[in-house]
């Protein structure tokens, strides 16, 4: 992990002044996959992998942003922000400035140094971490009151309308609101949320398949469109339905004939996944770890068979994990088509679990997986530098 003083030094070397430091975490989703854009429920936790942003104000209406990861600096005028090439890293921070401007929160300019530690393209929300860290920095440098909920929404808007990815609110929300040792259950319609304490004797173990299949973003948007199509059809029968969140499993089953087999399966995933989120939260509250395993396995199966967003490597990673002692439950996490699995593992079994899973996965695929163990962490924050440098 980087220290704030390192970031401060690098900022000074580049921009010649002091700076304030902010950081925002990536996330892992315990359960509730592809439910956020269906007004449903999710249960993510922020993780101890951060995007750091050092920033100092400018008064000339310019944003000058340096990315340590890409070793590149981008300069843009605040009054003429438009996206760079597709997939360019700077679209995320520029998009947040654009969204603030759209929300009538004008900025005066800033120098920003970004250093991201969240593995890129692994499905752990490195993009939300960048958006929220930069958004937090920009808002703190300005006089605008923007609360965390509004910041999460603006970061989502940046990604939807500036970057061009139709993501839901989960990643930005948990990056803003995460709490140490807790997962966050979010109602993605009302944005009401509650924290769910994670058992002290279990660890979150994240296994990176090290593959990212190209279909990811196209298929993501296709799944959204299929859900919208399902809602359109079901609305003709139940006019009060606004999203798949409003449909019960028995209503869906009653109208199976009206939907193609594919649309039926997509809707079934979302409806059953919402129910599983609630069951997992209840199991945590009861302290009933044994109940978690089947719910996580069912979620994986539903994502694989009904929603069709898993892949060979994710299935294999889950299968290998399931055979290990101390495994409570495992499933793919995030958008799918590669990236990571989330594994709830008994603390005492973690080191053997890591070793065995890594060995079995590489012998079957020839790939060396990365395996991260992270406690649930705090959401975005400004770093109080005195704590790190009490002498000054
Ligand atoms: C991506 C998106 C989220 C969510 C997940 C799937 O991570 O950014 O909004 O839709 O996929 O649960």
mmCIF file of C-alpha atoms and ligand atoms in Angstrom:
data_model
loop_
_atom_site.group_PDB
_atom_site.id
_atom_site.type_symbol
_atom_site.label_atom_id
_atom_site.label_comp_id
_atom_site.label_asym_id
_atom_site.label_seq_id
_atom_site.Cartn_x
_atom_site.Cartn_y
_atom_site.Cartn_z
ATOM 1 C CA UNK A 1 0.000 0.000 0.000
ATOM 2 C CA UNK A 2 1.215 3.499 -0.781
ATOM 3 C CA UNK A 3 1.712 6.020 1.991
ATOM 4 C CA UNK A 4 0.203 9.492 1.730
ATOM 5 C CA UNK A 5 3.646 11.032 2.160
ATOM 6 C CA UNK A 6 4.928 9.220 -0.924
ATOM 7 C CA UNK A 7 2.015 10.580 -2.926
ATOM 8 C CA UNK A 8 2.602 14.047 -1.540
ATOM 9 C CA UNK A 9 6.282 13.932 -2.581
ATOM 10 C CA UNK A 10 5.393 12.833 -6.085
ATOM 11 C CA UNK A 11 2.789 15.558 -6.387
ATOM 12 C CA UNK A 12 5.339 18.144 -5.261
ATOM 13 C CA UNK A 13 7.964 16.862 -7.693
ATOM 14 C CA UNK A 14 5.483 17.239 -10.546
ATOM 15 C CA UNK A 15 3.471 20.325 -9.656
ATOM 16 C CA UNK A 16 5.788 22.135 -7.228
ATOM 17 C CA UNK A 17 3.288 22.756 -4.428
ATOM 18 C CA UNK A 18 1.729 21.129 -1.382
ATOM 19 C CA UNK A 19 -1.505 19.164 -1.846
ATOM 20 C CA UNK A 20 -4.403 17.577 -0.044
ATOM 21 C CA UNK A 21 -4.731 13.809 -0.248
ATOM 22 C CA UNK A 22 -7.863 11.744 -0.786
ATOM 23 C CA UNK A 23 -8.439 8.086 -1.310
ATOM 24 C CA UNK A 24 -11.378 5.928 -2.362
ATOM 25 C CA UNK A 25 -11.564 2.120 -2.259
ATOM 26 C CA UNK A 26 -12.430 -0.544 -4.813
ATOM 27 C CA UNK A 27 -15.052 -3.110 -3.847
ATOM 28 C CA UNK A 28 -15.966 -6.734 -3.847
ATOM 29 C CA UNK A 29 -19.596 -7.767 -4.106
ATOM 30 C CA UNK A 30 -20.639 -10.552 -1.717
ATOM 31 C CA UNK A 31 -23.961 -11.122 -3.474
ATOM 32 C CA UNK A 32 -26.532 -9.230 -5.578
ATOM 33 C CA UNK A 33 -25.038 -9.372 -9.075
ATOM 34 C CA UNK A 34 -26.641 -7.540 -12.005
ATOM 35 C CA UNK A 35 -29.429 -6.422 -9.691
ATOM 36 C CA UNK A 36 -28.399 -2.775 -9.188
ATOM 37 C CA UNK A 37 -29.660 -1.554 -12.575
ATOM 38 C CA UNK A 38 -32.884 -3.461 -11.946
ATOM 39 C CA UNK A 39 -33.656 -1.324 -8.855
ATOM 40 C CA UNK A 40 -32.725 -4.333 -6.725
ATOM 41 C CA UNK A 41 -30.505 -5.195 -3.749
ATOM 42 C CA UNK A 42 -26.741 -5.604 -3.490
ATOM 43 C CA UNK A 43 -24.304 -6.503 -0.695
ATOM 44 C CA UNK A 44 -20.822 -5.192 -1.542
ATOM 45 C CA UNK A 45 -17.934 -4.330 0.775
ATOM 46 C CA UNK A 46 -15.206 -1.747 0.158
ATOM 47 C CA UNK A 47 -11.744 -3.345 0.117
ATOM 48 C CA UNK A 48 -8.313 -2.183 1.222
ATOM 49 C CA UNK A 49 -7.188 -1.369 -2.289
ATOM 50 C CA UNK A 50 -7.440 2.331 -2.994
ATOM 51 C CA UNK A 51 -7.163 4.949 -5.636
ATOM 52 C CA UNK A 52 -5.224 7.918 -4.239
ATOM 53 C CA UNK A 53 -5.717 11.451 -5.506
ATOM 54 C CA UNK A 54 -3.492 14.365 -4.457
ATOM 55 C CA UNK A 55 -4.843 17.713 -5.492
ATOM 56 C CA UNK A 56 -4.297 21.451 -5.257
ATOM 57 C CA UNK A 57 -6.558 24.156 -6.656
ATOM 58 C CA UNK A 58 -5.832 26.243 -9.796
ATOM 59 C CA UNK A 59 -7.605 29.445 -10.660
ATOM 60 C CA UNK A 60 -7.293 29.377 -14.458
ATOM 61 C CA UNK A 61 -10.180 27.001 -15.246
ATOM 62 C CA UNK A 62 -7.872 24.116 -16.175
ATOM 63 C CA UNK A 63 -7.625 20.562 -14.962
ATOM 64 C CA UNK A 64 -4.164 19.051 -15.168
ATOM 65 C CA UNK A 65 -4.293 15.367 -14.257
ATOM 66 C CA UNK A 66 -1.355 13.001 -14.033
ATOM 67 C CA UNK A 67 -1.830 9.231 -13.831
ATOM 68 C CA UNK A 68 0.976 7.340 -12.164
ATOM 69 C CA UNK A 69 -0.316 4.030 -13.536
ATOM 70 C CA UNK A 70 -0.298 5.204 -17.147
ATOM 71 C CA UNK A 71 2.583 7.671 -16.685
ATOM 72 C CA UNK A 72 0.700 10.295 -18.633
ATOM 73 C CA UNK A 73 -0.537 13.843 -18.011
ATOM 74 C CA UNK A 74 -3.727 15.223 -19.513
ATOM 75 C CA UNK A 75 -4.743 18.886 -19.535
ATOM 76 C CA UNK A 76 -8.289 20.095 -20.213
ATOM 77 C CA UNK A 77 -10.276 23.330 -20.004
ATOM 78 C CA UNK A 78 -13.235 23.030 -17.626
ATOM 79 C CA UNK A 79 -15.524 24.894 -20.018
ATOM 80 C CA UNK A 80 -14.908 22.502 -22.912
ATOM 81 C CA UNK A 81 -14.752 19.019 -21.428
ATOM 82 C CA UNK A 82 -15.310 16.181 -23.851
ATOM 83 C CA UNK A 83 -14.286 12.521 -23.802
ATOM 84 C CA UNK A 84 -10.881 11.485 -25.167
ATOM 85 C CA UNK A 85 -10.480 8.256 -27.149
ATOM 86 C CA UNK A 86 -12.667 5.332 -26.057
ATOM 87 C CA UNK A 87 -11.196 3.529 -23.004
ATOM 88 C CA UNK A 88 -8.771 6.397 -22.211
ATOM 89 C CA UNK A 89 -8.046 6.450 -18.450
ATOM 90 C CA UNK A 90 -8.607 10.223 -18.258
ATOM 91 C CA UNK A 91 -12.259 9.899 -19.263
ATOM 92 C CA UNK A 92 -13.076 8.814 -15.699
ATOM 93 C CA UNK A 93 -11.666 11.851 -13.857
ATOM 94 C CA UNK A 94 -12.676 14.264 -16.636
ATOM 95 C CA UNK A 95 -16.170 12.752 -16.600
ATOM 96 C CA UNK A 96 -16.538 13.525 -12.908
ATOM 97 C CA UNK A 97 -15.586 17.180 -13.475
ATOM 98 C CA UNK A 98 -18.081 17.236 -16.362
ATOM 99 C CA UNK A 99 -20.851 15.753 -14.180
ATOM 100 C CA UNK A 100 -20.183 18.334 -11.434
ATOM 101 C CA UNK A 101 -20.405 21.074 -14.058
ATOM 102 C CA UNK A 102 -23.676 19.633 -15.388
ATOM 103 C CA UNK A 103 -25.034 19.654 -11.826
ATOM 104 C CA UNK A 104 -24.219 23.396 -11.637
ATOM 105 C CA UNK A 105 -21.291 22.950 -9.292
ATOM 106 C CA UNK A 106 -18.708 24.991 -11.199
ATOM 107 C CA UNK A 107 -15.021 24.408 -10.441
ATOM 108 C CA UNK A 108 -12.062 26.773 -10.741
ATOM 109 C CA UNK A 109 -9.465 24.202 -11.799
ATOM 110 C CA UNK A 110 -7.076 21.778 -10.132
ATOM 111 C CA UNK A 111 -3.812 19.903 -10.433
ATOM 112 C CA UNK A 112 -4.413 16.249 -9.638
ATOM 113 C CA UNK A 113 -2.038 13.310 -9.238
ATOM 114 C CA UNK A 114 -3.708 9.892 -9.369
ATOM 115 C CA UNK A 115 -2.166 6.654 -8.133
ATOM 116 C CA UNK A 116 -4.411 3.589 -8.308
ATOM 117 C CA UNK A 117 -3.795 0.348 -6.417
ATOM 118 C CA UNK A 118 -7.013 -1.443 -7.319
ATOM 119 C CA UNK A 119 -6.070 -4.108 -9.904
ATOM 120 C CA UNK A 120 -7.190 -2.798 -13.295
ATOM 121 C CA UNK A 121 -9.788 -4.695 -15.275
ATOM 122 C CA UNK A 122 -10.244 -7.307 -12.536
ATOM 123 C CA UNK A 123 -13.846 -6.445 -11.721
ATOM 124 C CA UNK A 124 -12.922 -4.779 -8.416
ATOM 125 C CA UNK A 125 -14.132 -1.334 -9.485
ATOM 126 C CA UNK A 126 -10.884 0.439 -10.179
ATOM 127 C CA UNK A 127 -12.918 2.909 -12.253
ATOM 128 C CA UNK A 128 -15.352 3.777 -9.451
ATOM 129 C CA UNK A 129 -12.368 4.236 -7.118
ATOM 130 C CA UNK A 130 -10.808 6.767 -9.524
ATOM 131 C CA UNK A 131 -14.101 8.589 -9.998
ATOM 132 C CA UNK A 132 -14.871 8.841 -6.307
ATOM 133 C CA UNK A 133 -11.309 9.816 -5.268
ATOM 134 C CA UNK A 134 -11.185 12.576 -7.883
ATOM 135 C CA UNK A 135 -14.763 13.651 -7.186
ATOM 136 C CA UNK A 136 -14.015 13.890 -3.482
ATOM 137 C CA UNK A 137 -10.911 15.967 -4.228
ATOM 138 C CA UNK A 138 -12.730 18.324 -6.616
ATOM 139 C CA UNK A 139 -15.640 18.830 -4.250
ATOM 140 C CA UNK A 140 -13.374 19.434 -1.255
ATOM 141 C CA UNK A 141 -11.398 22.074 -3.171
ATOM 142 C CA UNK A 142 -14.612 23.873 -4.140
ATOM 143 C CA UNK A 143 -17.185 25.620 -1.977
ATOM 144 C CA UNK A 144 -20.001 23.295 -3.008
ATOM 145 C CA UNK A 145 -21.837 21.158 -0.562
ATOM 146 C CA UNK A 146 -22.058 17.767 -2.253
ATOM 147 C CA UNK A 147 -22.962 14.923 0.051
ATOM 148 C CA UNK A 148 -21.795 11.351 -0.493
ATOM 149 C CA UNK A 149 -25.044 10.210 -2.052
ATOM 150 C CA UNK A 150 -24.935 12.997 -4.608
ATOM 151 C CA UNK A 151 -21.265 12.328 -5.267
ATOM 152 C CA UNK A 152 -22.000 8.636 -5.915
ATOM 153 C CA UNK A 153 -24.772 9.585 -8.328
ATOM 154 C CA UNK A 154 -22.570 12.113 -10.149
ATOM 155 C CA UNK A 155 -19.779 9.551 -10.509
ATOM 156 C CA UNK A 156 -22.290 7.071 -11.941
ATOM 157 C CA UNK A 157 -23.529 9.756 -14.337
ATOM 158 C CA UNK A 158 -19.921 10.390 -15.420
ATOM 159 C CA UNK A 159 -19.495 6.715 -16.225
ATOM 160 C CA UNK A 160 -22.895 6.395 -17.944
ATOM 161 C CA UNK A 161 -22.836 9.540 -20.031
ATOM 162 C CA UNK A 162 -19.196 10.599 -20.404
ATOM 163 C CA UNK A 163 -17.346 7.265 -20.408
ATOM 164 C CA UNK A 164 -20.284 5.462 -22.056
ATOM 165 C CA UNK A 165 -20.712 2.425 -19.751
ATOM 166 C CA UNK A 166 -24.280 1.912 -18.519
ATOM 167 C CA UNK A 167 -23.263 0.730 -15.040
ATOM 168 C CA UNK A 168 -25.548 0.767 -11.993
ATOM 169 C CA UNK A 169 -24.936 2.650 -8.724
ATOM 170 C CA UNK A 170 -23.386 -0.144 -6.620
ATOM 171 C CA UNK A 171 -19.671 0.497 -7.143
ATOM 172 C CA UNK A 172 -19.682 4.267 -6.670
ATOM 173 C CA UNK A 173 -22.030 3.997 -3.703
ATOM 174 C CA UNK A 174 -19.940 1.534 -1.714
ATOM 175 C CA UNK A 175 -16.754 3.413 -2.593
ATOM 176 C CA UNK A 176 -18.365 6.466 -0.941
ATOM 177 C CA UNK A 177 -20.048 4.719 1.992
ATOM 178 C CA UNK A 178 -17.998 1.600 2.829
ATOM 179 C CA UNK A 179 -17.413 0.806 6.486
ATOM 180 C CA UNK A 180 -14.566 -1.195 8.057
ATOM 181 C CA UNK A 181 -15.553 -4.792 8.981
ATOM 182 C CA UNK A 182 -18.986 -4.402 7.358
ATOM 183 C CA UNK A 183 -20.700 -5.177 4.097
ATOM 184 C CA UNK A 184 -23.303 -2.693 2.912
ATOM 185 C CA UNK A 185 -26.779 -3.765 1.932
ATOM 186 C CA UNK A 186 -28.103 -1.235 -0.537
ATOM 187 C CA UNK A 187 -31.586 -0.832 -1.920
ATOM 188 C CA UNK A 188 -30.656 0.505 -5.354
ATOM 189 C CA UNK A 189 -34.069 2.120 -5.835
ATOM 190 C CA UNK A 190 -34.365 4.192 -2.653
ATOM 191 C CA UNK A 191 -30.614 4.185 -1.865
ATOM 192 C CA UNK A 192 -31.545 3.230 1.697
ATOM 193 C CA UNK A 193 -28.724 1.173 3.105
ATOM 194 C CA UNK A 194 -27.673 -0.671 6.208
ATOM 195 C CA UNK A 195 -24.389 -2.099 7.347
ATOM 196 C CA UNK A 196 -24.004 -5.799 7.949
ATOM 197 C CA UNK A 197 -21.244 -6.811 10.343
ATOM 198 C CA UNK A 198 -19.018 -9.510 8.880
ATOM 199 C CA UNK A 199 -18.115 -12.398 11.209
ATOM 200 C CA UNK A 200 -14.643 -11.973 12.714
ATOM 201 C CA UNK A 201 -13.719 -15.597 12.022
ATOM 202 C CA UNK A 202 -14.293 -15.347 8.243
ATOM 203 C CA UNK A 203 -12.142 -13.607 5.657
ATOM 204 C CA UNK A 204 -12.923 -12.221 2.243
ATOM 205 C CA UNK A 205 -10.595 -13.958 -0.206
ATOM 206 C CA UNK A 206 -10.640 -12.659 -3.760
ATOM 207 C CA UNK A 207 -9.260 -14.893 -6.513
ATOM 208 C CA UNK A 208 -8.313 -13.159 -9.750
ATOM 209 C CA UNK A 209 -8.629 -15.458 -12.777
ATOM 210 C CA UNK A 210 -6.308 -13.058 -14.659
ATOM 211 C CA UNK A 211 -8.588 -13.166 -17.700
ATOM 212 C CA UNK A 212 -10.885 -10.476 -19.008
ATOM 213 C CA UNK A 213 -12.872 -11.486 -22.051
ATOM 214 C CA UNK A 214 -13.453 -8.789 -24.610
ATOM 215 C CA UNK A 215 -17.210 -9.258 -24.620
ATOM 216 C CA UNK A 216 -17.535 -7.777 -21.152
ATOM 217 C CA UNK A 217 -18.840 -4.283 -21.928
ATOM 218 C CA UNK A 218 -20.952 -5.194 -24.970
ATOM 219 C CA UNK A 219 -22.587 -8.101 -23.159
ATOM 220 C CA UNK A 220 -23.162 -5.950 -20.071
ATOM 221 C CA UNK A 221 -25.187 -3.451 -22.076
ATOM 222 C CA UNK A 222 -26.983 -6.336 -23.831
ATOM 223 C CA UNK A 223 -28.058 -7.783 -20.447
ATOM 224 C CA UNK A 224 -29.432 -4.397 -19.416
ATOM 225 C CA UNK A 225 -31.408 -4.187 -22.634
ATOM 226 C CA UNK A 226 -32.802 -7.708 -22.071
ATOM 227 C CA UNK A 227 -33.954 -6.777 -18.567
ATOM 228 C CA UNK A 228 -35.638 -3.657 -19.951
ATOM 229 C CA UNK A 229 -37.356 -5.766 -22.594
ATOM 230 C CA UNK A 230 -38.561 -8.194 -19.885
ATOM 231 C CA UNK A 231 -39.982 -5.252 -17.919
ATOM 232 C CA UNK A 232 -41.764 -3.898 -21.024
ATOM 233 C CA UNK A 233 -43.492 -7.228 -21.589
ATOM 234 C CA UNK A 234 -44.404 -7.799 -17.929
ATOM 235 C CA UNK A 235 -45.724 -4.234 -17.662
ATOM 236 C CA UNK A 236 -48.404 -5.005 -20.215
ATOM 237 C CA UNK A 237 -49.779 -7.553 -17.717
ATOM 238 C CA UNK A 238 -48.886 -5.816 -14.431
ATOM 239 C CA UNK A 239 -48.924 -2.064 -15.135
ATOM 240 C CA UNK A 240 -47.431 -1.215 -11.720
ATOM 241 C CA UNK A 241 -44.132 -2.948 -12.563
ATOM 242 C CA UNK A 242 -41.362 -0.357 -13.005
ATOM 243 C CA UNK A 243 -38.368 -2.666 -12.816
ATOM 244 C CA UNK A 244 -37.646 -6.382 -12.319
ATOM 245 C CA UNK A 245 -37.440 -5.572 -8.610
ATOM 246 C CA UNK A 246 -41.256 -5.328 -8.632
ATOM 247 C CA UNK A 247 -41.867 -8.793 -10.117
ATOM 248 C CA UNK A 248 -42.319 -11.903 -7.963
ATOM 249 C CA UNK A 249 -41.107 -15.318 -9.043
ATOM 250 C CA UNK A 250 -44.654 -16.646 -9.237
ATOM 251 C CA UNK A 251 -45.735 -13.720 -11.454
ATOM 252 C CA UNK A 252 -42.816 -14.489 -13.734
ATOM 253 C CA UNK A 253 -43.684 -18.184 -13.825
ATOM 254 C CA UNK A 254 -47.335 -17.393 -14.579
ATOM 255 C CA UNK A 255 -46.266 -15.505 -17.691
ATOM 256 C CA UNK A 256 -43.549 -17.784 -18.943
ATOM 257 C CA UNK A 257 -45.264 -18.103 -22.351
ATOM 258 C CA UNK A 258 -45.112 -14.379 -22.960
ATOM 259 C CA UNK A 259 -41.307 -14.329 -22.723
ATOM 260 C CA UNK A 260 -38.701 -16.037 -24.878
ATOM 261 C CA UNK A 261 -36.751 -18.731 -22.966
ATOM 262 C CA UNK A 262 -33.748 -16.395 -22.881
ATOM 263 C CA UNK A 263 -35.681 -13.425 -21.450
ATOM 264 C CA UNK A 264 -37.373 -15.724 -18.934
ATOM 265 C CA UNK A 265 -33.973 -16.932 -17.709
ATOM 266 C CA UNK A 266 -32.556 -13.390 -17.467
ATOM 267 C CA UNK A 267 -35.548 -12.237 -15.404
ATOM 268 C CA UNK A 268 -35.394 -15.342 -13.214
ATOM 269 C CA UNK A 269 -31.780 -14.587 -12.360
ATOM 270 C CA UNK A 270 -32.563 -11.045 -11.228
ATOM 271 C CA UNK A 271 -35.637 -12.023 -9.216
ATOM 272 C CA UNK A 272 -34.007 -14.969 -7.446
ATOM 273 C CA UNK A 273 -30.786 -13.003 -6.859
ATOM 274 C CA UNK A 274 -32.687 -10.257 -5.048
ATOM 275 C CA UNK A 275 -34.187 -12.907 -2.759
ATOM 276 C CA UNK A 276 -30.731 -14.389 -2.145
ATOM 277 C CA UNK A 277 -29.342 -11.011 -1.036
ATOM 278 C CA UNK A 278 -32.017 -10.814 1.648
ATOM 279 C CA UNK A 279 -31.360 -14.411 2.740
ATOM 280 C CA UNK A 280 -27.611 -13.775 3.012
ATOM 281 C CA UNK A 281 -28.190 -10.687 5.143
ATOM 282 C CA UNK A 282 -30.511 -12.692 7.420
ATOM 283 C CA UNK A 283 -27.931 -15.487 7.686
ATOM 284 C CA UNK A 284 -25.242 -12.962 8.729
ATOM 285 C CA UNK A 285 -27.609 -11.538 11.345
ATOM 286 C CA UNK A 286 -28.361 -15.006 12.714
ATOM 287 C CA UNK A 287 -24.639 -15.816 12.760
ATOM 288 C CA UNK A 288 -25.505 -18.791 10.566
ATOM 289 C CA UNK A 289 -22.413 -19.130 8.355
ATOM 290 C CA UNK A 290 -23.468 -22.582 7.177
ATOM 291 C CA UNK A 291 -26.475 -21.075 5.381
ATOM 292 C CA UNK A 292 -24.226 -18.797 3.297
ATOM 293 C CA UNK A 293 -22.553 -21.463 1.183
ATOM 294 C CA UNK A 294 -25.595 -22.726 -0.725
ATOM 295 C CA UNK A 295 -26.785 -19.156 -1.353
ATOM 296 C CA UNK A 296 -23.445 -18.153 -2.863
ATOM 297 C CA UNK A 297 -23.299 -21.354 -4.928
ATOM 298 C CA UNK A 298 -26.851 -20.755 -6.196
ATOM 299 C CA UNK A 299 -25.915 -17.207 -7.140
ATOM 300 C CA UNK A 300 -22.966 -18.491 -9.172
ATOM 301 C CA UNK A 301 -25.092 -21.113 -10.882
ATOM 302 C CA UNK A 302 -27.755 -18.552 -11.729
ATOM 303 C CA UNK A 303 -25.163 -16.150 -13.177
ATOM 304 C CA UNK A 304 -23.648 -19.011 -15.176
ATOM 305 C CA UNK A 305 -26.813 -20.656 -16.497
ATOM 306 C CA UNK A 306 -29.593 -18.046 -16.447
ATOM 307 C CA UNK A 307 -27.693 -14.801 -16.890
ATOM 308 C CA UNK A 308 -24.775 -16.303 -18.881
ATOM 309 C CA UNK A 309 -22.105 -13.914 -17.655
ATOM 310 C CA UNK A 310 -19.631 -16.435 -16.238
ATOM 311 C CA UNK A 311 -16.812 -18.076 -18.196
ATOM 312 C CA UNK A 312 -14.714 -21.228 -18.061
ATOM 313 C CA UNK A 313 -12.050 -19.679 -15.829
ATOM 314 C CA UNK A 314 -14.538 -18.313 -13.279
ATOM 315 C CA UNK A 315 -16.374 -21.645 -13.140
ATOM 316 C CA UNK A 316 -13.088 -23.464 -12.628
ATOM 317 C CA UNK A 317 -11.990 -21.061 -9.869
ATOM 318 C CA UNK A 318 -15.276 -21.629 -8.024
ATOM 319 C CA UNK A 319 -15.059 -25.393 -8.503
ATOM 320 C CA UNK A 320 -11.502 -25.520 -7.129
ATOM 321 C CA UNK A 321 -12.436 -23.309 -4.160
ATOM 322 C CA UNK A 322 -15.465 -25.441 -3.348
ATOM 323 C CA UNK A 323 -13.229 -28.477 -2.814
ATOM 324 C CA UNK A 324 -11.063 -26.706 -0.192
ATOM 325 C CA UNK A 325 -11.386 -27.148 3.580
ATOM 326 C CA UNK A 326 -12.631 -24.025 5.348
ATOM 327 C CA UNK A 327 -14.548 -22.678 2.341
ATOM 328 C CA UNK A 328 -17.925 -21.286 3.369
ATOM 329 C CA UNK A 329 -19.053 -20.149 -0.081
ATOM 330 C CA UNK A 330 -17.691 -19.006 -3.455
ATOM 331 C CA UNK A 331 -19.069 -17.266 -6.517
ATOM 332 C CA UNK A 332 -18.036 -14.991 -9.353
ATOM 333 C CA UNK A 333 -18.165 -11.315 -8.396
ATOM 334 C CA UNK A 334 -18.697 -8.172 -10.494
ATOM 335 C CA UNK A 335 -19.870 -7.907 -14.091
ATOM 336 C CA UNK A 336 -18.453 -11.294 -15.205
ATOM 337 C CA UNK A 337 -16.664 -12.653 -18.322
ATOM 338 C CA UNK A 338 -13.455 -12.902 -16.288
ATOM 339 C CA UNK A 339 -12.171 -10.982 -13.308
ATOM 340 C CA UNK A 340 -12.534 -12.358 -9.802
ATOM 341 C CA UNK A 341 -14.376 -14.734 -7.529
ATOM 342 C CA UNK A 342 -15.303 -13.898 -3.936
ATOM 343 C CA UNK A 343 -14.698 -16.600 -1.365
ATOM 344 C CA UNK A 344 -15.775 -16.581 2.264
ATOM 345 C CA UNK A 345 -13.127 -18.615 4.028
ATOM 346 C CA UNK A 346 -12.626 -19.549 7.695
ATOM 347 C CA UNK A 347 -9.685 -17.484 8.933
ATOM 348 C CA UNK A 348 -7.675 -20.498 10.095
ATOM 349 C CA UNK A 349 -7.881 -22.072 6.625
ATOM 350 C CA UNK A 350 -6.887 -19.017 4.560
ATOM 351 C CA UNK A 351 -3.208 -19.681 3.986
ATOM 352 C CA UNK A 352 -3.740 -23.297 2.838
ATOM 353 C CA UNK A 353 -6.698 -22.159 0.753
ATOM 354 C CA UNK A 354 -4.552 -19.609 -1.067
ATOM 355 C CA UNK A 355 -1.782 -22.067 -1.750
ATOM 356 C CA UNK A 356 -4.035 -24.909 -2.912
ATOM 357 C CA UNK A 357 -6.263 -22.767 -5.105
ATOM 358 C CA UNK A 358 -3.304 -21.062 -6.790
ATOM 359 C CA UNK A 359 -1.600 -24.406 -7.488
ATOM 360 C CA UNK A 360 -4.725 -26.110 -8.846
ATOM 361 C CA UNK A 361 -5.763 -23.150 -10.996
ATOM 362 C CA UNK A 362 -2.353 -22.739 -12.566
ATOM 363 C CA UNK A 363 -1.949 -26.432 -13.250
ATOM 364 C CA UNK A 364 -5.297 -26.468 -15.081
ATOM 365 C CA UNK A 365 -4.950 -23.182 -16.998
ATOM 366 C CA UNK A 366 -1.260 -22.322 -17.167
ATOM 367 C CA UNK A 367 -2.173 -18.943 -15.602
ATOM 368 C CA UNK A 368 -0.838 -17.663 -12.282
ATOM 369 C CA UNK A 369 -3.784 -16.277 -10.334
ATOM 370 C CA UNK A 370 -3.482 -13.373 -7.927
ATOM 371 C CA UNK A 371 -5.233 -13.996 -4.618
ATOM 372 C CA UNK A 372 -6.043 -11.074 -2.345
ATOM 373 C CA UNK A 373 -7.221 -11.196 1.258
ATOM 374 C CA UNK A 374 -8.826 -7.938 2.296
ATOM 375 C CA UNK A 375 -10.830 -6.819 5.281
ATOM 376 C CA UNK A 376 -13.883 -4.703 4.502
ATOM 377 C CA UNK A 377 -12.669 -1.114 4.572
ATOM 378 C CA UNK A 378 -13.811 2.479 5.003
ATOM 379 C CA UNK A 379 -15.211 4.472 2.094
ATOM 380 C CA UNK A 380 -13.685 7.584 0.555
ATOM 381 C CA UNK A 381 -11.877 9.948 2.849
ATOM 382 C CA UNK A 382 -9.613 12.942 3.044
ATOM 383 C CA UNK A 383 -6.362 11.919 4.705
ATOM 384 C CA UNK A 384 -5.351 13.923 7.780
ATOM 385 C CA UNK A 385 -1.670 14.324 6.978
ATOM 386 C CA UNK A 386 -0.661 15.303 10.518
ATOM 387 C CA UNK A 387 -1.312 11.707 11.545
ATOM 388 C CA UNK A 388 1.350 10.538 9.128
ATOM 389 C CA UNK A 389 3.809 13.347 9.730
ATOM 390 C CA UNK A 390 3.361 14.562 13.308
ATOM 391 C CA UNK A 391 6.678 16.489 13.255
ATOM 392 C CA UNK A 392 5.349 19.086 10.765
HETATM 393 C C1 LIG B 1 -20.387 -3.845 -12.757
HETATM 394 C C2 LIG B 1 -21.201 -2.560 -12.658
HETATM 395 C C3 LIG B 1 -22.139 -2.574 -11.451
HETATM 396 C C4 LIG B 1 -22.963 -3.856 -11.402
HETATM 397 C C5 LIG B 1 -22.069 -5.080 -11.599
HETATM 398 C C6 LIG B 1 -22.861 -6.355 -11.706
HETATM 399 O O1 LIG B 1 -19.504 -3.919 -11.684
HETATM 400 O O2 LIG B 1 -20.329 -1.446 -12.543
HETATM 401 O O3 LIG B 1 -22.970 -1.426 -11.486
HETATM 402 O O4 LIG B 1 -23.990 -3.829 -12.349
HETATM 403 O O5 LIG B 1 -21.257 -4.972 -12.757
HETATM 404 O O6 LIG B 1 -23.490 -6.629 -10.504
#
